[in-house]
Coordinates of C-alpha atoms (C1' of nucleotides) in Angstrom, one line a residue:
Chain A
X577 CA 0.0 0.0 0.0
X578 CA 1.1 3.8 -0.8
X579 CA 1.2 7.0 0.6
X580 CA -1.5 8.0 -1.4
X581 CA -3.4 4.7 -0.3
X582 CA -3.8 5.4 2.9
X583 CA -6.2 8.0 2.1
X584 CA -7.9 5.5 -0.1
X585 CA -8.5 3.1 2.5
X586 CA -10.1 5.7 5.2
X587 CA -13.1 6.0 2.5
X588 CA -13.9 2.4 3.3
X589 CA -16.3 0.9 6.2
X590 CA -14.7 0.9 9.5
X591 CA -14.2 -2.4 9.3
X592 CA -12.8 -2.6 6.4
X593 CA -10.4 0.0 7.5
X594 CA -9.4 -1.8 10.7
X595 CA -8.1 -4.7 8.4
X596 CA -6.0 -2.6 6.3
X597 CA -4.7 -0.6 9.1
X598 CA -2.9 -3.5 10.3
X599 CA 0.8 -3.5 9.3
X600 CA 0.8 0.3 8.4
X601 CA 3.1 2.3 10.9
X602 CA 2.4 4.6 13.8
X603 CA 4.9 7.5 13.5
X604 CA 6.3 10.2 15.7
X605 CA 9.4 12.3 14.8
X606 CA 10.3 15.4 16.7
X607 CA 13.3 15.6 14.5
X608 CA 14.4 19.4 14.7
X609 CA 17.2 19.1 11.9
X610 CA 20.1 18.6 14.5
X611 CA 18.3 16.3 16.4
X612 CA 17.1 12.6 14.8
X613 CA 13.9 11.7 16.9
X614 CA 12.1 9.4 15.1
X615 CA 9.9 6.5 16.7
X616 CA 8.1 4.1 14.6
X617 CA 6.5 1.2 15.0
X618 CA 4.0 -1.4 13.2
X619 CA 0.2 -1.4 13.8
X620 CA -0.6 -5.1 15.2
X621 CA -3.9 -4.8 17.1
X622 CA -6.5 -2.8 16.3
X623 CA -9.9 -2.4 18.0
X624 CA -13.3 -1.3 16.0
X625 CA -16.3 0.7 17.9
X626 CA -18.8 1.5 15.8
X627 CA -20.9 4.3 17.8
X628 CA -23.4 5.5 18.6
X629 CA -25.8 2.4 18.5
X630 CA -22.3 0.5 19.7
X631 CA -22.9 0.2 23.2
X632 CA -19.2 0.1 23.9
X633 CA -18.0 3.2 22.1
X634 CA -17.5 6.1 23.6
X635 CA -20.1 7.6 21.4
X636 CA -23.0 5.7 22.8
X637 CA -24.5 9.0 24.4
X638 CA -24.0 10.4 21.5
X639 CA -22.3 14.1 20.8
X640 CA -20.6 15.0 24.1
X641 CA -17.7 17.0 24.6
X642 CA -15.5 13.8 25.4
X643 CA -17.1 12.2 22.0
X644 CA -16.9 15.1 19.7
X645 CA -13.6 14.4 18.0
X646 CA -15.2 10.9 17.0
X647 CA -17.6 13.0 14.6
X648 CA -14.6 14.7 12.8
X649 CA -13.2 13.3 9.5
X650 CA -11.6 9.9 9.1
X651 CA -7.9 10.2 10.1
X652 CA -8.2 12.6 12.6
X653 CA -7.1 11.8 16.1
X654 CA -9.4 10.7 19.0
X655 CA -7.5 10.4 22.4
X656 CA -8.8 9.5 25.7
X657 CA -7.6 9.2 29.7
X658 CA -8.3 5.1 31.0
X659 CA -8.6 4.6 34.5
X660 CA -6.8 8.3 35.3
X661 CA -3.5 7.1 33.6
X662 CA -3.1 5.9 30.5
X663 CA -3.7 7.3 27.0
X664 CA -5.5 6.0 24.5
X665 CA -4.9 6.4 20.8
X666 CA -8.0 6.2 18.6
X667 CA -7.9 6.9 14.4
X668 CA -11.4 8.2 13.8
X669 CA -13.1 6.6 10.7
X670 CA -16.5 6.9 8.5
X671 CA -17.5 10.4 7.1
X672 CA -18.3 13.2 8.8
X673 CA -20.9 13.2 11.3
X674 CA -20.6 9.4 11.6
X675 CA -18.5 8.6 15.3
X676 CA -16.7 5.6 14.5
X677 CA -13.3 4.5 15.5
X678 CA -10.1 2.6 15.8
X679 CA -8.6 2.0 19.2
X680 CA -4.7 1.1 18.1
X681 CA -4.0 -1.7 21.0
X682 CA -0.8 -2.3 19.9
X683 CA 2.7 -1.4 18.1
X684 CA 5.5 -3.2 16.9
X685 CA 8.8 -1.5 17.3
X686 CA 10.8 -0.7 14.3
X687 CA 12.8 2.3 14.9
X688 CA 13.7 4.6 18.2
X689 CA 13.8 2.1 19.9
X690 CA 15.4 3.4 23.1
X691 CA 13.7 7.0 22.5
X692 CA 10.9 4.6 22.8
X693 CA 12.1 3.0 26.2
X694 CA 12.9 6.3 27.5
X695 CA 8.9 7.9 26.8
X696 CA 8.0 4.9 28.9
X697 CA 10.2 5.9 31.7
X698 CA 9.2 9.2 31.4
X699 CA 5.2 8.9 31.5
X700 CA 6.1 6.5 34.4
X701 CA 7.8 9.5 36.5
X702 CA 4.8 12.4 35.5
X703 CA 1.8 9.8 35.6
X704 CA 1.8 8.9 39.0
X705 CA 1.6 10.9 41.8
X706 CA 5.0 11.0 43.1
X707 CA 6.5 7.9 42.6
X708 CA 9.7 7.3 45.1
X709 CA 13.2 6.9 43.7
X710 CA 12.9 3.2 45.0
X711 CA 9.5 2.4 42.6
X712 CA 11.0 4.3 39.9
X713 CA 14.7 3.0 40.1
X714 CA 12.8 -0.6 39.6
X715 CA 10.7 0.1 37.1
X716 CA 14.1 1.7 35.4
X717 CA 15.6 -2.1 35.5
X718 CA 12.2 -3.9 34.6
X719 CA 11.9 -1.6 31.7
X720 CA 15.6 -2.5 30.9
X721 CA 14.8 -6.2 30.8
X722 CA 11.4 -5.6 28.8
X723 CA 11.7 -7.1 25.3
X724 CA 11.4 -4.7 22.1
X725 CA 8.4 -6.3 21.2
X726 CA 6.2 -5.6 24.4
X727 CA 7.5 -2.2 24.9
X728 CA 4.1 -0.8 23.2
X729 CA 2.6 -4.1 23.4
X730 CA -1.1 -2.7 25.1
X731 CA -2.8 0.4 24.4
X732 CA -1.6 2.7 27.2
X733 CA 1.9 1.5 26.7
X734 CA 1.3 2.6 23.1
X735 CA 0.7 6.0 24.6
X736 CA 3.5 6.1 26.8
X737 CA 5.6 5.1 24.6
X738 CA 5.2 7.5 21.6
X739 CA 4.5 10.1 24.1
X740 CA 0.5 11.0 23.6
X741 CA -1.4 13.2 25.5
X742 CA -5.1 14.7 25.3
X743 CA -3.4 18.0 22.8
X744 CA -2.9 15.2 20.0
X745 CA -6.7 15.2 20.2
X746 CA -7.4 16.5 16.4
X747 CA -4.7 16.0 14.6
X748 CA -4.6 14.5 11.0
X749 CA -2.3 11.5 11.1
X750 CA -2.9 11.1 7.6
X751 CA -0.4 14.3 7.1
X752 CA 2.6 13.6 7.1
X753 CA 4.7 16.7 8.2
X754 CA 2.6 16.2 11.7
X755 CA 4.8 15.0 14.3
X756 CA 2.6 12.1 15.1
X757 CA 1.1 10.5 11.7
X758 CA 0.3 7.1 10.5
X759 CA 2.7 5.7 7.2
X760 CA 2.1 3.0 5.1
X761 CA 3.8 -0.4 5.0
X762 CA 6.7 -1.1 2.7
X763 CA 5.3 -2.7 -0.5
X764 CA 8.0 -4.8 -0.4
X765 CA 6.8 -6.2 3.3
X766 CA 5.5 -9.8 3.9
X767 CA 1.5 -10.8 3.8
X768 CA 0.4 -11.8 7.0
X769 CA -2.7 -13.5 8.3
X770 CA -5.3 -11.3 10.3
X771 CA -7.3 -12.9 13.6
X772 CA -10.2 -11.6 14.9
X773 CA -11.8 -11.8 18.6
X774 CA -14.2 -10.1 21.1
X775 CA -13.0 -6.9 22.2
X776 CA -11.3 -6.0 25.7
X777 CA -12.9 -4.4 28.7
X778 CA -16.6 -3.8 27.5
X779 CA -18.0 -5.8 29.6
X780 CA -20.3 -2.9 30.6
X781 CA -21.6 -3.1 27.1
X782 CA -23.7 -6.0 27.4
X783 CA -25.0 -8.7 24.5
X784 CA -24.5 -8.1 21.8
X785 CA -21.5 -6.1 21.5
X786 CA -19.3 -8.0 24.1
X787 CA -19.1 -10.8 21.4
X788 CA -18.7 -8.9 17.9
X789 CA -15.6 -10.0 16.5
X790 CA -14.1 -6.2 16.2
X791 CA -11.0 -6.8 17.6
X792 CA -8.1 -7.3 14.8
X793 CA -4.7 -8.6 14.9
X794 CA -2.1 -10.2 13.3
X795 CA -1.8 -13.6 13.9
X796 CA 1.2 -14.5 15.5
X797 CA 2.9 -11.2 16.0
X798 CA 5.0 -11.1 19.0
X799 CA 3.7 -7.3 20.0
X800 CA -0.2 -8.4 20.2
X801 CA -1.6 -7.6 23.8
X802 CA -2.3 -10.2 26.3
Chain B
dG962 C1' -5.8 -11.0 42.9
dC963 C1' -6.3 -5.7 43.2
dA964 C1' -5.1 -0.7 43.8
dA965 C1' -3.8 3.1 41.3
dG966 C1' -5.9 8.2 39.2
dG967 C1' -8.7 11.5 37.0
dA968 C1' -11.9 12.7 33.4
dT969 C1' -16.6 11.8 32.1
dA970 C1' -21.5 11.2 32.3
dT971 C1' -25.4 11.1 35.0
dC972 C1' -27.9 11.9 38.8
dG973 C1' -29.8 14.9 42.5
Chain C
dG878 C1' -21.8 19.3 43.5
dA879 C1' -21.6 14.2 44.5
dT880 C1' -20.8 9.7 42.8
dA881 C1' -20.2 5.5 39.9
dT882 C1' -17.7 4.0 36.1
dC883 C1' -14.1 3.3 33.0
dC884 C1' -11.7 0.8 25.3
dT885 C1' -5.5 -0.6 31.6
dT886 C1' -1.3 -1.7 33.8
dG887 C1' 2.0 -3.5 37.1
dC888 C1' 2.8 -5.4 41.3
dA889 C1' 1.2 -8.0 45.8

DNA sequence: GCAAGGATATCG
DNA sequence: GATATCCTTGCA
């Protein structure tokens, strides 16, 4: 898939787009022109919420300040706070007016890979409240022993490690002079197979959306969430 | 197994 | 304004 493609796919059905999202690359350079900051990574997991008749999307009460951003134009970012802590990276989909979108649950990491490990540390030391040198000094050496693969291997370690906050809210990460933008695969890059399951923590939604199979990976891929 | 934290939505 | 709940993580 292209450049160009990208923008080809976000025309399609959410689902549709949740497929070929998988495999494309979630992208943050800071790069100043001195300084090389690039961290990249490859889109593993992805889940689908298809508001507001969904009962687990966000947009089930439809319009609200929190869901707004969902109702913007596909490719836009949607981010959220979980639980106080963690960030949550969503690519809205569908036209305008119509609140569906991606949660990315997971990143393989391709490039930066310690400017990567360092965002981790670093949400670690401003998200909680105070954490003493002891708790930080061993998450410092767990971090350390933490493989590549499962460095953004959940969706709030995807936001801790590529550094995203509630101002990303907005942004088009189809354009790619943002900071924080999605890129295509390689053409050159292997197929892969794609698995599908019941999506995580919606329990609150009840029957029938706890079982819809909107939850997308690739199969096999060491980065998927547990 | 469970506590952590804060924004959000909904009630009074 | 008060309260229940949450698209999670890491450690007991």
């Amino acid at each position: 898939m292209t450049a160009a493609d990208l923008g080809v796919l976000f025309n399609r059905p959410t689902l549709a787009v949740a497929r070929g999202l998988l495999g494309s690359r979630l992208v943050r350079d800071d790069a100043d022109g001195r300084r090389q900051a690039r961290r990249a990574g490859r889109i593993v997991e992805v889940e689908a919420y298809l508001g507001p008749a969904d009962r687990a999307s966000h947009a089930r009460f439809g319009e609200t300040p929190r869901s707004r951003p969902m109702y913007g134009q596909a490719g836009r970012a949607y981010v959220y706070l979980v639980y106080g802590m963690h960030y949550c990276l969503n690519v809205v989909t569908g036209p305008a007016g119509v609140p569906h979108a991606l949660l990315i649950r997971a990143v393989q990491p391709l490039e930066g890979v310690e400017r990567l490990r360092a965002a981790r540390f670093k949400a670690e030391q401003t998200s909680r409240r105070s954490p003493s040198p002891e708790d930080l000094e061993r998450f410092r050496a767990r971090l350390q022993r933490t493989p590549v693969d499962r460095l953004a291997a959940g969706p709030g370690l995807v936001g801790a490690a590529f550094s995203l906050d509630l101002e990303l809210i907005g942004t088009d990460l189809l354009d790619r002079g943002n900071p924080v933008h999605l890129e295509p695969a390689p053409p050159d890059e292997p197929a892969f197979a794609i698995v599908t399951s019941a999506r995580v923590g919606i329990a609150y939604a009840g029957a029938p959306w706890t079982t819809r199979p909107w939850r997308f990976a690739i199969a096999g891929n060491p980065s998927v969430s547990r």
